[in-house]
């Protein structure tokens, strides 16, 4: 499972150093893999892209965040166009779930255009961030001081919550709670939408 998520993430990103790797358009890439892998890999790439943009801004590329925001708007437009075309029920459900995540990601990036320029700022640290750590060969979900292994629990393509600022605050509370060494169960249905 872990190698499949990693492999799907690699195929999503075009790499000029490896011309033998096939390059897929984003929506076509999503249709090539199971929903869980698409959702996880999509989150990993979004985290990487935003942090890469912060690095570009640091090195003087002042319009990098604005350019990335335009790219995200275009990706959402492409996704909506594809969703309106005939497709299998499972594929439509997968793309709808990605669309909800993309709209939330777009809102975050649009908010950052005017206020955040560094990956160490609280506004970015307080977001759910997905990292593939090659040393451990595992996927981690991080938020502020909390870090969890992804767990690879299959959840299916059930309806995802619309993500609002309140949802973000709930996630922040839930991820910080176990870090404070509080005993007892802390998972509930809202956490399942990670």
Short mmCIF file of C-alpha atoms in Angstrom, two decimals:
data_model
loop_
_atom_site.label_atom_id
_atom_site.label_comp_id
_atom_site.label_asym_id
_atom_site.label_seq_id
_atom_site.Cartn_x
_atom_site.Cartn_y
_atom_site.Cartn_z
CA UNK A 1 0.00 0.00 0.00
CA UNK A 2 2.75 2.48 0.92
CA UNK A 3 4.66 1.92 -2.30
CA UNK A 4 1.47 2.36 -4.32
CA UNK A 5 0.78 5.76 -2.75
CA UNK A 6 4.39 6.77 -3.31
CA UNK A 7 4.34 5.50 -6.91
CA UNK A 8 1.09 7.31 -7.67
CA UNK A 9 2.52 10.54 -6.25
CA UNK A 10 5.64 10.15 -8.39
CA UNK A 11 3.55 9.69 -11.54
CA UNK A 12 1.56 12.81 -10.76
CA UNK A 13 4.58 15.07 -10.77
CA UNK A 14 6.44 15.57 -14.03
CA UNK A 15 10.18 15.17 -13.61
CA UNK A 16 12.38 16.55 -16.41
CA UNK A 17 15.32 14.54 -15.02
CA UNK A 18 13.44 11.29 -15.69
CA UNK A 19 12.01 11.53 -19.21
CA UNK A 20 11.20 7.81 -19.23
CA UNK A 21 8.53 8.34 -16.56
CA UNK A 22 5.03 8.76 -18.00
CA UNK A 23 3.46 12.11 -17.23
CA UNK A 24 -0.29 12.32 -16.71
CA UNK A 25 -2.58 15.29 -16.69
CA UNK A 26 -3.81 15.70 -13.14
CA UNK A 27 -7.39 14.53 -13.71
CA UNK A 28 -6.22 11.60 -15.86
CA UNK A 29 -3.76 10.66 -13.11
CA UNK A 30 -6.61 10.58 -10.59
CA UNK A 31 -8.55 8.14 -12.74
CA UNK A 32 -5.58 5.74 -12.88
CA UNK A 33 -5.51 4.93 -9.15
CA UNK A 34 -7.84 3.99 -6.32
CA UNK A 35 -9.46 6.80 -4.37
CA UNK A 36 -7.48 6.38 -1.15
CA UNK A 37 -4.18 6.59 -3.01
CA UNK A 38 -5.31 9.61 -5.00
CA UNK A 39 -6.46 11.46 -1.88
CA UNK A 40 -3.25 10.74 0.04
CA UNK A 41 -0.90 11.49 -2.87
CA UNK A 42 -2.84 14.65 -3.72
CA UNK A 43 -2.41 15.92 -0.15
CA UNK A 44 1.31 15.08 -0.17
CA UNK A 45 1.84 17.02 -3.41
CA UNK A 46 -0.20 19.98 -2.23
CA UNK A 47 1.89 20.21 0.95
CA UNK A 48 5.11 19.96 -1.06
CA UNK A 49 3.98 22.53 -3.63
CA UNK A 50 2.99 25.11 -1.01
CA UNK A 51 6.27 24.69 0.89
CA UNK A 52 8.17 24.92 -2.40
CA UNK A 53 6.35 28.19 -3.11
CA UNK A 54 7.42 29.52 0.29
CA UNK A 55 11.04 28.67 -0.64
CA UNK A 56 10.67 30.44 -3.99
CA UNK A 57 9.29 33.55 -2.29
CA UNK A 58 12.30 33.51 0.07
CA UNK A 59 14.69 33.44 -2.88
CA UNK A 60 13.05 36.46 -4.48
CA UNK A 61 10.29 35.07 -6.70
CA UNK A 62 7.69 37.49 -5.41
CA UNK A 63 4.88 36.30 -7.69
CA UNK A 64 5.33 32.58 -7.00
CA UNK A 65 2.38 32.36 -4.61
CA UNK A 66 0.12 34.33 -6.94
CA UNK A 67 1.12 32.09 -9.87
CA UNK A 68 0.44 29.00 -7.78
CA UNK A 69 -2.97 30.36 -6.78
CA UNK A 70 -3.82 30.78 -10.47
CA UNK A 71 -2.67 27.21 -11.11
CA UNK A 72 -4.95 25.97 -8.34
CA UNK A 73 -7.92 27.86 -9.76
CA UNK A 74 -7.23 26.28 -13.16
CA UNK A 75 -6.96 22.80 -11.60
CA UNK A 76 -10.37 23.26 -9.98
CA UNK A 77 -11.85 24.43 -13.29
CA UNK A 78 -10.40 21.36 -15.04
CA UNK A 79 -11.77 19.09 -12.33
CA UNK A 80 -15.26 20.61 -12.56
CA UNK A 81 -15.26 20.23 -16.36
CA UNK A 82 -14.32 16.56 -16.05
CA UNK A 83 -16.91 15.89 -13.34
CA UNK A 84 -19.67 17.16 -15.64
CA UNK A 85 -18.74 14.58 -18.29
CA UNK A 86 -20.10 11.02 -18.29
CA UNK A 87 -18.06 8.69 -16.08
CA UNK A 88 -18.34 5.76 -13.69
CA UNK A 89 -20.06 6.43 -10.38
CA UNK A 90 -16.92 5.61 -8.36
CA UNK A 91 -14.76 7.92 -10.49
CA UNK A 92 -17.25 10.76 -10.05
CA UNK A 93 -17.27 10.21 -6.28
CA UNK A 94 -13.46 10.24 -6.24
CA UNK A 95 -13.26 13.47 -8.23
CA UNK A 96 -15.95 15.10 -6.06
CA UNK A 97 -13.93 14.26 -2.95
CA UNK A 98 -10.76 15.70 -4.49
CA UNK A 99 -12.74 18.79 -5.51
CA UNK A 100 -13.75 19.43 -1.88
CA UNK A 101 -10.10 19.14 -0.80
CA UNK A 102 -8.94 21.35 -3.68
CA UNK A 103 -11.45 24.09 -2.86
CA UNK A 104 -10.23 24.10 0.74
CA UNK A 105 -6.59 24.16 -0.42
CA UNK A 106 -7.38 27.00 -2.83
CA UNK A 107 -9.02 29.00 -0.03
CA UNK A 108 -5.93 28.52 2.13
CA UNK A 109 -3.56 29.63 -0.62
CA UNK A 110 -5.77 32.62 -1.51
CA UNK A 111 -5.68 33.66 2.15
CA UNK A 112 -1.87 33.35 2.19
CA UNK A 113 -1.46 35.72 -0.75
CA UNK A 114 -1.68 38.64 1.62
CA UNK A 115 -0.33 37.37 4.90
CA UNK A 116 2.05 34.38 4.91
CA UNK A 117 5.44 34.00 3.30
CA UNK A 118 7.12 31.31 5.41
CA UNK A 119 6.45 27.63 6.10
CA UNK A 120 7.22 28.22 9.80
CA UNK A 121 4.35 30.62 10.37
CA UNK A 122 1.54 29.39 12.59
CA UNK A 123 -1.12 29.78 9.89
CA UNK A 124 0.70 27.18 7.77
CA UNK A 125 1.82 24.99 10.69
CA UNK A 126 -1.80 24.78 11.86
CA UNK A 127 -2.94 23.24 8.56
CA UNK A 128 -3.08 19.48 8.08
CA UNK A 129 0.07 18.69 6.14
CA UNK A 130 0.90 15.34 4.57
CA UNK A 131 4.56 14.32 4.16
CA UNK A 132 6.16 11.28 2.64
CA UNK A 133 9.29 10.65 4.72
CA UNK A 134 11.58 8.48 2.62
CA UNK A 135 13.80 7.53 5.57
CA UNK A 136 10.86 5.76 7.22
CA UNK A 137 9.22 4.98 3.86
CA UNK A 138 5.93 6.09 5.35
CA UNK A 139 3.28 8.78 5.10
CA UNK A 140 2.83 11.19 8.01
CA UNK A 141 0.11 13.69 8.81
CA UNK A 142 1.41 16.74 10.69
CA UNK A 143 -0.27 19.71 12.32
CA UNK A 144 1.53 22.11 14.66
CA UNK A 145 3.52 19.94 17.09
CA UNK A 146 1.62 16.73 16.29
CA UNK A 147 2.78 14.10 13.83
CA UNK A 148 1.01 10.81 13.12
CA UNK A 149 1.60 7.97 10.74
CA UNK A 150 -1.14 7.92 8.13
CA UNK A 151 -2.31 4.46 9.13
CA UNK A 152 -3.62 3.42 5.69
CA UNK A 153 -7.08 2.65 7.03
CA UNK A 154 -9.38 2.17 4.07
CA UNK A 155 -12.34 4.52 4.36
CA UNK A 156 -13.84 4.22 0.91
CA UNK A 157 -15.10 7.17 -1.08
CA UNK A 158 -17.87 8.12 1.29
CA UNK A 159 -19.11 11.67 1.41
CA UNK A 160 -16.47 14.04 2.70
CA UNK A 161 -17.30 16.92 4.97
CA UNK A 162 -17.09 20.37 3.50
CA UNK A 163 -14.02 21.83 5.14
CA UNK A 164 -14.59 25.17 6.87
CA UNK A 165 -12.45 27.23 9.27
CA UNK A 166 -14.38 25.57 12.11
CA UNK A 167 -13.50 22.12 10.73
CA UNK A 168 -9.84 23.19 10.67
CA UNK A 169 -10.07 24.23 14.33
CA UNK A 170 -11.63 20.89 15.24
CA UNK A 171 -8.82 19.04 13.46
CA UNK A 172 -6.27 21.19 15.29
CA UNK A 173 -7.86 20.41 18.64
CA UNK A 174 -8.04 16.69 17.90
CA UNK A 175 -4.45 16.42 16.68
CA UNK A 176 -3.05 18.34 19.65
CA UNK A 177 -5.05 16.42 22.26
CA UNK A 178 -3.03 13.16 22.12
CA UNK A 179 0.21 15.16 22.07
CA UNK A 180 -0.69 16.43 25.54
CA UNK A 181 -0.71 12.81 26.84
CA UNK A 182 -4.44 12.73 27.48
CA UNK A 183 -5.65 9.15 27.84
CA UNK A 184 -8.70 7.70 26.16
CA UNK A 185 -10.05 7.46 22.67
CA UNK A 186 -9.97 10.62 20.64
CA UNK A 187 -11.06 9.45 17.20
CA UNK A 188 -14.51 10.13 15.84
CA UNK A 189 -16.15 10.43 12.43
CA UNK A 190 -14.71 13.89 11.77
CA UNK A 191 -11.18 12.53 12.08
CA UNK A 192 -11.97 9.87 9.49
CA UNK A 193 -12.10 12.55 6.82
CA UNK A 194 -8.33 13.13 7.08
#
